[in-house]
Each structure stands twice: as C-alpha cells, then as structure tokens.
mmCIF file of the C-alpha atoms, coordinates in Angstrom:
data_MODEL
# 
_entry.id   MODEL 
# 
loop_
_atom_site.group_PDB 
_atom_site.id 
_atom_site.type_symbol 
_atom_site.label_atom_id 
_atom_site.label_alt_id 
_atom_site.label_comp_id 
_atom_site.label_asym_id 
_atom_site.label_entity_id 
_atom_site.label_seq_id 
_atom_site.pdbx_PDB_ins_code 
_atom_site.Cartn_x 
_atom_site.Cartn_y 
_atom_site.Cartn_z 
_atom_site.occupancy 
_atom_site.B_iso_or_equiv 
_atom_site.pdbx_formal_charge 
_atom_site.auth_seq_id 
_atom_site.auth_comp_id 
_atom_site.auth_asym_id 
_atom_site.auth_atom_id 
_atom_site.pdbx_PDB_model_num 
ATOM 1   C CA . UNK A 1 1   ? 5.754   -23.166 -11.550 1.00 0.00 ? 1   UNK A CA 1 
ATOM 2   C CA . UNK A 1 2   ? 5.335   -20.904 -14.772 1.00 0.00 ? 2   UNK A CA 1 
ATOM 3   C CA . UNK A 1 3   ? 5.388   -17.283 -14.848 1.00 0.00 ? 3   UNK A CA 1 
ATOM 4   C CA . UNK A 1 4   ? 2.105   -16.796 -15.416 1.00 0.00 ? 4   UNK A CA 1 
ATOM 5   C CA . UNK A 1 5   ? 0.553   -18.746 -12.671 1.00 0.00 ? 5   UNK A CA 1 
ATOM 6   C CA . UNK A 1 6   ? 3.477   -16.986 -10.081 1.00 0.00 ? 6   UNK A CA 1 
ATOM 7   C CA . UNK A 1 7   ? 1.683   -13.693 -11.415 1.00 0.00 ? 7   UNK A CA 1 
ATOM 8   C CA . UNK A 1 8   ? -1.685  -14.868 -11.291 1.00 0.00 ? 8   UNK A CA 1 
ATOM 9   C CA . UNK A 1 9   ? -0.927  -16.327 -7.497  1.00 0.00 ? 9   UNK A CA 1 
ATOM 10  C CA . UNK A 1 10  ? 0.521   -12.774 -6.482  1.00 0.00 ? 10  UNK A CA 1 
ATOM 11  C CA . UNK A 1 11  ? -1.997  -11.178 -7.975  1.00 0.00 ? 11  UNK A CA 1 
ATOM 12  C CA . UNK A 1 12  ? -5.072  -13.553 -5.800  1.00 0.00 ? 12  UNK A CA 1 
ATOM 13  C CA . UNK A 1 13  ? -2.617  -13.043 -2.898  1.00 0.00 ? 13  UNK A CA 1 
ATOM 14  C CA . UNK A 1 14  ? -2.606  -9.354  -3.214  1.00 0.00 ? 14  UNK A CA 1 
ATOM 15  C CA . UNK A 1 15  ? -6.446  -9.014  -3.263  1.00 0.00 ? 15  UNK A CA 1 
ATOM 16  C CA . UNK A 1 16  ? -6.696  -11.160 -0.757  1.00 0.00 ? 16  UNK A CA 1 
ATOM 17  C CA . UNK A 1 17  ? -4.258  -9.033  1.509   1.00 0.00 ? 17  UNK A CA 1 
ATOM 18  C CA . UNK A 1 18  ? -6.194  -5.612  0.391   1.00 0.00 ? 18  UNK A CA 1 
ATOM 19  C CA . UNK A 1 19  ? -9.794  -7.112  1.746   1.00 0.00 ? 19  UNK A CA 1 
ATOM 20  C CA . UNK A 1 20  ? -7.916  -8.566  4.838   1.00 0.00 ? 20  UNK A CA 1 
ATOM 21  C CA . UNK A 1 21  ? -6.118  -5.153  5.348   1.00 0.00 ? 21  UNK A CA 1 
ATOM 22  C CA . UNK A 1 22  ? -9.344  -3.556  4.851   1.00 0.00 ? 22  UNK A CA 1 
ATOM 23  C CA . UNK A 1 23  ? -11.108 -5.834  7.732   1.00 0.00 ? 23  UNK A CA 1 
ATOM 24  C CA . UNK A 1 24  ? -8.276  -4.799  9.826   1.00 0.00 ? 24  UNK A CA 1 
ATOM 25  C CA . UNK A 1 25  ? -8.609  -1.175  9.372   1.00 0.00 ? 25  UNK A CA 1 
ATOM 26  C CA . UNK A 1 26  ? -12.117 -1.657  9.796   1.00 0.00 ? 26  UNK A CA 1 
ATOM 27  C CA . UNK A 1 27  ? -11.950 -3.355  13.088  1.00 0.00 ? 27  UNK A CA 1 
ATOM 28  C CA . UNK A 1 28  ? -8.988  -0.832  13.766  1.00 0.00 ? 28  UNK A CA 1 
ATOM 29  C CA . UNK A 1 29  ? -11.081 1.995   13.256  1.00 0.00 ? 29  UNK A CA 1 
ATOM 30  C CA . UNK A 1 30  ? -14.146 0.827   15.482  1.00 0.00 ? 30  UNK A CA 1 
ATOM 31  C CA . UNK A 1 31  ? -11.584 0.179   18.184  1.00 0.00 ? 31  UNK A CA 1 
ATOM 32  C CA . UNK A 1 32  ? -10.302 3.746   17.962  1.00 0.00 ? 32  UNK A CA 1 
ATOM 33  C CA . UNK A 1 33  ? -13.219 5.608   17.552  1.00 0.00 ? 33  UNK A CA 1 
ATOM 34  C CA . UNK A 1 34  ? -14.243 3.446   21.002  1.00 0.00 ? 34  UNK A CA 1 
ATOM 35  C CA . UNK A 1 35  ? -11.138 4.662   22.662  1.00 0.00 ? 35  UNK A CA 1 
ATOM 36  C CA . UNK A 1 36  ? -11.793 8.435   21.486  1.00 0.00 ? 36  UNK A CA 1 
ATOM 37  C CA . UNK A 1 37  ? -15.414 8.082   23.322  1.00 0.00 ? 37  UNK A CA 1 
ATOM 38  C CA . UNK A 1 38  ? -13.805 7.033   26.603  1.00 0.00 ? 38  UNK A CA 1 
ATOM 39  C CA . UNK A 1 39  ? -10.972 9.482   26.528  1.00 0.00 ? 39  UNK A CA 1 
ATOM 40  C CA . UNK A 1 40  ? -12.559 12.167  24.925  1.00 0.00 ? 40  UNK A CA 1 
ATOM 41  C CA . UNK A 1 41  ? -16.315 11.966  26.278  1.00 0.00 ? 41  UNK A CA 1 
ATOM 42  C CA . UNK A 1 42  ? -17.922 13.171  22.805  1.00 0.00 ? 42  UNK A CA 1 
ATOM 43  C CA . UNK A 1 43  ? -19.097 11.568  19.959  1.00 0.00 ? 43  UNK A CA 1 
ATOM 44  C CA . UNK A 1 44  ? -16.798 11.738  17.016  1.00 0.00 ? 44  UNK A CA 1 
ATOM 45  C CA . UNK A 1 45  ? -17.722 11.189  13.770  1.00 0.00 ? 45  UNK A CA 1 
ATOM 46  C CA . UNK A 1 46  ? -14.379 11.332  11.631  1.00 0.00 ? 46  UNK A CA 1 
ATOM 47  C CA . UNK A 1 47  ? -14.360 9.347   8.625   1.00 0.00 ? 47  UNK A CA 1 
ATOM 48  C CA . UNK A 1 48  ? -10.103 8.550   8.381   1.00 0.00 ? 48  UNK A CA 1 
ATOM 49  C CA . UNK A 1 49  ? -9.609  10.970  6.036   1.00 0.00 ? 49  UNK A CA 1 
ATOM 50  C CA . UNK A 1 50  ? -10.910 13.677  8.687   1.00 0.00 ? 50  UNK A CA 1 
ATOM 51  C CA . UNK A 1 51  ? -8.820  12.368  11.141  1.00 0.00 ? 51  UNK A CA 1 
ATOM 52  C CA . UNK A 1 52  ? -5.477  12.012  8.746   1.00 0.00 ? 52  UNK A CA 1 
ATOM 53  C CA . UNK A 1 53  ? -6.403  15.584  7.883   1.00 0.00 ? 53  UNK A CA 1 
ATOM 54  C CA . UNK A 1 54  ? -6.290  17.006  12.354  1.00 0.00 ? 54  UNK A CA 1 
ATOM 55  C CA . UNK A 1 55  ? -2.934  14.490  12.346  1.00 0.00 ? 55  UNK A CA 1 
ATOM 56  C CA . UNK A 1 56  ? -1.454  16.900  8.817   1.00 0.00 ? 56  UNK A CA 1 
ATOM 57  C CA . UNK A 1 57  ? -2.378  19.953  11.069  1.00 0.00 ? 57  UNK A CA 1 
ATOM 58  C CA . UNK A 1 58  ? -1.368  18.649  13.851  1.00 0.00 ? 58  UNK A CA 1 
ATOM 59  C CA . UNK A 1 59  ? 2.148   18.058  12.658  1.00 0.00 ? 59  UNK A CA 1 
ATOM 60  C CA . UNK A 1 60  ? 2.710   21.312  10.564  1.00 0.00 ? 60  UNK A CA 1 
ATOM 61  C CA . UNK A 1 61  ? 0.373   23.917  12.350  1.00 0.00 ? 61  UNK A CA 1 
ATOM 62  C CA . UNK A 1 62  ? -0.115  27.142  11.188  1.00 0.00 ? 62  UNK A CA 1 
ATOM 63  C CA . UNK A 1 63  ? -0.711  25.301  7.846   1.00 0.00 ? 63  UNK A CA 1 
ATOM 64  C CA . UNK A 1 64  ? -3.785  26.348  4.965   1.00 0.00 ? 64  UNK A CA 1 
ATOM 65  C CA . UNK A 1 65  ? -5.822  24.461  2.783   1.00 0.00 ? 65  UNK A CA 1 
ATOM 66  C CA . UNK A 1 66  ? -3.586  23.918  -0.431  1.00 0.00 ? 66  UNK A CA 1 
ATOM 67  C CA . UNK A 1 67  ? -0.883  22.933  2.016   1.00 0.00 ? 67  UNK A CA 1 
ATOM 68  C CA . UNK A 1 68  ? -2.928  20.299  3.298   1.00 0.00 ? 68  UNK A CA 1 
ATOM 69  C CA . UNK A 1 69  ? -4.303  19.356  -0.062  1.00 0.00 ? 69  UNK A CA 1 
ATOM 70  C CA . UNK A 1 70  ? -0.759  18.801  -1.429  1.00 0.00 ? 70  UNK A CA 1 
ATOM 71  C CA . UNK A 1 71  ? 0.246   17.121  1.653   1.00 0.00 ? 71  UNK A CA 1 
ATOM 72  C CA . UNK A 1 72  ? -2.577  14.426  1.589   1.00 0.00 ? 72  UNK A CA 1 
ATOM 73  C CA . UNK A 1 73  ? -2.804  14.418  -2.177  1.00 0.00 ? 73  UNK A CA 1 
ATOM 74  C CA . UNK A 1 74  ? -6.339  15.986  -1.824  1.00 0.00 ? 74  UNK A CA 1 
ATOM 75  C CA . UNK A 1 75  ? -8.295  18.556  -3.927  1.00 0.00 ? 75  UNK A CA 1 
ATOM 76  C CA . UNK A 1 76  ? -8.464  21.755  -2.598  1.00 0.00 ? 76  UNK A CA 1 
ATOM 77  C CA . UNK A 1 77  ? -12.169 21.731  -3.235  1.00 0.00 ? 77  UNK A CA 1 
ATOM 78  C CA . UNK A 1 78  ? -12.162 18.533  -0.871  1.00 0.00 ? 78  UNK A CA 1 
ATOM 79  C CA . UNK A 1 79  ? -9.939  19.895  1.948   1.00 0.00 ? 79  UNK A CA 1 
ATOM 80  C CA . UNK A 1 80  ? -11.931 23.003  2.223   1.00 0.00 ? 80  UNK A CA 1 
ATOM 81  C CA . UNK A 1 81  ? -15.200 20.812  2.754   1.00 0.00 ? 81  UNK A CA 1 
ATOM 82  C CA . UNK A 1 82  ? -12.882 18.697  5.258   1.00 0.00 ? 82  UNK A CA 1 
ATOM 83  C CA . UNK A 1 83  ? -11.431 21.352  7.564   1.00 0.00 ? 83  UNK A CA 1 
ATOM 84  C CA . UNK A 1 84  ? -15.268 23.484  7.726   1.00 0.00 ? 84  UNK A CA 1 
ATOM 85  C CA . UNK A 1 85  ? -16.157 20.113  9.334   1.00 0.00 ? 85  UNK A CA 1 
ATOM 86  C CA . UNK A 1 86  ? -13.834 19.792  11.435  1.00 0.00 ? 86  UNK A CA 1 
ATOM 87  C CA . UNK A 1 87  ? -14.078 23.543  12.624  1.00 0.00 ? 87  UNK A CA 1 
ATOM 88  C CA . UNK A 1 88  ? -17.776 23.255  12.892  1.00 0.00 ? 88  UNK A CA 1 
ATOM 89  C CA . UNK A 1 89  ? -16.994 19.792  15.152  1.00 0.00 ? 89  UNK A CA 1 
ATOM 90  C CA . UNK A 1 90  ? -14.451 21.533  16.891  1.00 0.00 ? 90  UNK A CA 1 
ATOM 91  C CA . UNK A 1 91  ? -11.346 20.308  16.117  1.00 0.00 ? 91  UNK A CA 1 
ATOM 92  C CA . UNK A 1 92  ? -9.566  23.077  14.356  1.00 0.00 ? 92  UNK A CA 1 
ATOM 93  C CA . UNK A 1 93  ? -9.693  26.517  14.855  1.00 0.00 ? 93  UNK A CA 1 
ATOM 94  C CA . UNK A 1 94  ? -8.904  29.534  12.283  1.00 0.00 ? 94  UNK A CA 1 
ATOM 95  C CA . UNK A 1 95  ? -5.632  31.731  12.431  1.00 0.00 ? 95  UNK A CA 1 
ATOM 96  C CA . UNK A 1 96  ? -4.107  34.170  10.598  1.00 0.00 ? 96  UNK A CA 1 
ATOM 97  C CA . UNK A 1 97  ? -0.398  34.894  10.833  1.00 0.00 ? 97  UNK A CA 1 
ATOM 98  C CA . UNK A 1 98  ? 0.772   38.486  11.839  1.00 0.00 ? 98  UNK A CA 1 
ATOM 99  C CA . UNK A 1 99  ? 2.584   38.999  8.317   1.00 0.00 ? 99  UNK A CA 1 
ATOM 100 C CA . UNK A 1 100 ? -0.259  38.094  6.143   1.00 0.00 ? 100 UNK A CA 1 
ATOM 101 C CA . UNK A 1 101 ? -4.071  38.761  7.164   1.00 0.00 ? 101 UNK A CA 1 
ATOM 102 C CA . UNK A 1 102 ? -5.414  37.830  3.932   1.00 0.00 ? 102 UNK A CA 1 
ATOM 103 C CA . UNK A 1 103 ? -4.811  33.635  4.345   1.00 0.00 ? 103 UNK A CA 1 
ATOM 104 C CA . UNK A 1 104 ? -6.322  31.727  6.442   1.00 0.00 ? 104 UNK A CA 1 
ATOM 105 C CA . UNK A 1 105 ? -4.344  28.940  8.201   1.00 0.00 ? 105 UNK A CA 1 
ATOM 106 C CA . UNK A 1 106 ? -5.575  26.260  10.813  1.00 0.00 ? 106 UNK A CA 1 
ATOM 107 C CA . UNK A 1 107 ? -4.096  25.105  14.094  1.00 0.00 ? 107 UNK A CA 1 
ATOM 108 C CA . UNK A 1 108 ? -5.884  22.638  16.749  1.00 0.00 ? 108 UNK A CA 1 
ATOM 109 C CA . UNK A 1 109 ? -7.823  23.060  19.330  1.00 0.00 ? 109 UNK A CA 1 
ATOM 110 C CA . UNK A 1 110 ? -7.449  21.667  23.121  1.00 0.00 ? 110 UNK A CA 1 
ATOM 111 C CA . UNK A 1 111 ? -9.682  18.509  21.481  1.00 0.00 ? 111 UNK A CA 1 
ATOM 112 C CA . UNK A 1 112 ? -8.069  18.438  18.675  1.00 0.00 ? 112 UNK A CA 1 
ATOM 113 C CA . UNK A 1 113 ? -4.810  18.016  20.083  1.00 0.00 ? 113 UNK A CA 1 
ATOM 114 C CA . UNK A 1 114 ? -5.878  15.461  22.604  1.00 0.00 ? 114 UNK A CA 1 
ATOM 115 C CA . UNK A 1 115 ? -7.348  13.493  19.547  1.00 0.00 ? 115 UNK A CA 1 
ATOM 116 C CA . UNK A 1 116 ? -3.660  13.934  17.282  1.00 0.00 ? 116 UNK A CA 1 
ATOM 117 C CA . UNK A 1 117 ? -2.176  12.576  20.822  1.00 0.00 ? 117 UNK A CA 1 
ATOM 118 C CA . UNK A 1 118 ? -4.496  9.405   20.865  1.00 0.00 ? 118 UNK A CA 1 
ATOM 119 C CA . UNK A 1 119 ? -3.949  9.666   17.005  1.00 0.00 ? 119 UNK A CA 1 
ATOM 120 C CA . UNK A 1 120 ? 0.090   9.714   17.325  1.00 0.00 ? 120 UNK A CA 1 
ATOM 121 C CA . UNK A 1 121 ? -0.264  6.829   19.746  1.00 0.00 ? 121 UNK A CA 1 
ATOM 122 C CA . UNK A 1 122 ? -1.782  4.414   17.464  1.00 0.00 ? 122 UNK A CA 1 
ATOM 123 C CA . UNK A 1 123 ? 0.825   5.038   14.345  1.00 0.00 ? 123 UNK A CA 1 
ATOM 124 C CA . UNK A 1 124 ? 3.451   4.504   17.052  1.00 0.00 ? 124 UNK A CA 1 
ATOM 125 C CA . UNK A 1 125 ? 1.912   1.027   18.069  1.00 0.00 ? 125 UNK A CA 1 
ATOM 126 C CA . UNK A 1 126 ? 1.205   0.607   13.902  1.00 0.00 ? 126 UNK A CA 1 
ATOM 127 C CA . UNK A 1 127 ? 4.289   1.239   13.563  1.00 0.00 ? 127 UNK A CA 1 
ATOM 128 C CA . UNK A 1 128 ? 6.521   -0.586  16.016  1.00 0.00 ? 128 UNK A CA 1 
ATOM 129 C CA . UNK A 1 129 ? 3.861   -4.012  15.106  1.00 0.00 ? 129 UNK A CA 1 
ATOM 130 C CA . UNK A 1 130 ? 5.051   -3.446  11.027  1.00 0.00 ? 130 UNK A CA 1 
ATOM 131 C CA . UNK A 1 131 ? 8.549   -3.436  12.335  1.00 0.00 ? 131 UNK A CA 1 
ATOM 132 C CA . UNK A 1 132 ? 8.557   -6.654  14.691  1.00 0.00 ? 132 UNK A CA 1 
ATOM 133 C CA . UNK A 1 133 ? 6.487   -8.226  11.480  1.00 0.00 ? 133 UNK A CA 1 
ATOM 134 C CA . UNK A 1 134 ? 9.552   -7.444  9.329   1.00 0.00 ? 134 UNK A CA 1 
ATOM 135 C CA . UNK A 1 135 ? 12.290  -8.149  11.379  1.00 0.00 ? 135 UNK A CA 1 
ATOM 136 C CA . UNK A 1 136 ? 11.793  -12.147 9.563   1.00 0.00 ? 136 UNK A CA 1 
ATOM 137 C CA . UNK A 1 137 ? 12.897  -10.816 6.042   1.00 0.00 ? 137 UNK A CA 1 
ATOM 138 C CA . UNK A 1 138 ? 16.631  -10.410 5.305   1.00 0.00 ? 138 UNK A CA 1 
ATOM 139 C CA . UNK A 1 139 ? 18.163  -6.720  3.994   1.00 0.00 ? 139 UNK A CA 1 
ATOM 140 C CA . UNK A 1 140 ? 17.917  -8.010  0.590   1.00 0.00 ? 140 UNK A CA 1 
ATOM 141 C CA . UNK A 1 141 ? 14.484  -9.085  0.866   1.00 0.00 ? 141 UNK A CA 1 
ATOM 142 C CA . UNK A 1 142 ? 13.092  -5.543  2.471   1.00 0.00 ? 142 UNK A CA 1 
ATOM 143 C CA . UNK A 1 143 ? 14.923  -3.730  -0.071  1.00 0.00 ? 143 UNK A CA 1 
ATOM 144 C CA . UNK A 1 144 ? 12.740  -5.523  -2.802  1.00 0.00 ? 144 UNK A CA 1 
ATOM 145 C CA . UNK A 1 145 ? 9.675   -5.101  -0.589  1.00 0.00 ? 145 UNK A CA 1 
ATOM 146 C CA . UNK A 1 146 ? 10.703  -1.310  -0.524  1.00 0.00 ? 146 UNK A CA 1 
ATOM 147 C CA . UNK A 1 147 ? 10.961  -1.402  -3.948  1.00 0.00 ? 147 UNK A CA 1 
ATOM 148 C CA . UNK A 1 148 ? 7.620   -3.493  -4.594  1.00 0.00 ? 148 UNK A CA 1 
ATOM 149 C CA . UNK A 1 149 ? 5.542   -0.833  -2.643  1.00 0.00 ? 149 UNK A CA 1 
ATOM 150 C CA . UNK A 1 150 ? 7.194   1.920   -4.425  1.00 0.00 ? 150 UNK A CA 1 
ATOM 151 C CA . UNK A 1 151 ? 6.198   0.945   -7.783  1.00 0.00 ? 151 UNK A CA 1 
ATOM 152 C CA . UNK A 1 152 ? 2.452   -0.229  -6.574  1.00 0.00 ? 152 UNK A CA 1 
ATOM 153 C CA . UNK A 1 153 ? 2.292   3.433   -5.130  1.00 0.00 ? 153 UNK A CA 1 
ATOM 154 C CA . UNK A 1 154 ? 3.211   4.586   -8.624  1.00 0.00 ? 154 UNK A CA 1 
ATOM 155 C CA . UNK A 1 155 ? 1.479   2.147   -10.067 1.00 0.00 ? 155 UNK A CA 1 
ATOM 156 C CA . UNK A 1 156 ? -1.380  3.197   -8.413  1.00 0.00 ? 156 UNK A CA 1 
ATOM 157 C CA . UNK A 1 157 ? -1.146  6.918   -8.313  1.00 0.00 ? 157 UNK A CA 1 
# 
C-alpha cells in the first residue's frame, strides 16, 4: 500500500475513533451522572468540564482560580464563571489562607468530596480498562503510541 493511502486510512481511522470515543464518553457520562443521583440524592448538572474542575480542587485544595486555569489549560475568565457555579451548586466552598487574606482559594465541600470520590473511582476503573487494553502491544509498540499521542497533543494544542 502507498503512503498516501496508509495516511489517508489513519487519518478515516482516527475520525472514526474520535466519534466512537465521543459515543463512549457520552454514554459514560449518562451512566455517571445516573450513579451521582443514586449516591448523592440531588440533581447534578455538571457539564465535564465542571466536574474535571471539583476533581483539580479536589486533588490540590486550598488552590485559586489561575491555579486551576493553568492546571486545566482554562482562561481565567472561564474558571471564574466555573467555580461561582459550582459554589452556587454547592460543591466548593471559599477559603482564605491565614498568611494572605486578600486571595481567595477553594476547597470542597462534604458533596463535593463525595462527588471527587465517585469521580476518583471512575478514572481508576478508566484507567485499569486502558491498561488491560494495552497489555496486547509490545514495549516498542507503546513507546510509539506514547510518542503518537504526544505529538497529536502538540499537534493539537
């Protein structure tokens, strides 16, 4: 097979995989958001970025806006609309640390930790089905997949 119809197959192969892997997440999400209901016993209404946002606090609490903006490659602008939600919803809560009462950082709340928890969960599970996905590709082979991703992130980016 030529070069160009390898490239043109990867590249119908790759959009195929983004609207499968966006089905997934889709069906992923619904699934979760069910889960939070029954656990939970509220009605959340987190888009994924809301909820990737409560997992950044979660896991570097006291943290502020531009340190969750650089974190999650947000605007500032965009986190500060983010986190007001989620402290209107509940999720978050304002602090201020003893040394500096001019910044405002953000920790969770009792929900909000029971919903990084659930969160935490599912990237484990995520996590652990990528790996037992993997384990039929050779070193070799995952170090070019490593390398593949890498340069579609910059690629991307």
């Amino acid at each position: 097979m030529s070069t160009s119809k390898i490239k043109n197959a990867i590249h119908e192969n790759f959009i195929r995989f983004l609207q499968q892997k966006e089905q997934y997440e889709n069906r992923l999400s619904s699934t979760f958001i069910e889960e939070l209901r029954k656990i939970i016993e509220i009605e959340p209404t987190l888009n994924i970025t809301e909820l990737h946002t409560i997992a950044c606090i979660g896991e570097q609490e006291p943290i502020n806006v531009t340190s969750i903006a650089e974190t999650m490659n947000l605007s500032k602008g965009n986190t500060s609309k983010i986190t007001n939600k989620l402290l209107k919803a509940g999720w978050v809560r304002r602090a201020q640390l003893n040394d500096n009462k001019k910044e405002v950082y953000f920790r969770l709340t009792a929900a909000g930790k029971r919903l990084f928890a659930i969160h935490d969960e599912l990237h484990i599970k995520e996590q652990q089905r990528m790996n037992d996905f993997l384990d039929r590709y050779s070193e070799s082979e995952l170090e070019l997949m490593k390398r593949l991703f890498g340069d579609l992130v910059d690629f991307y980016h």
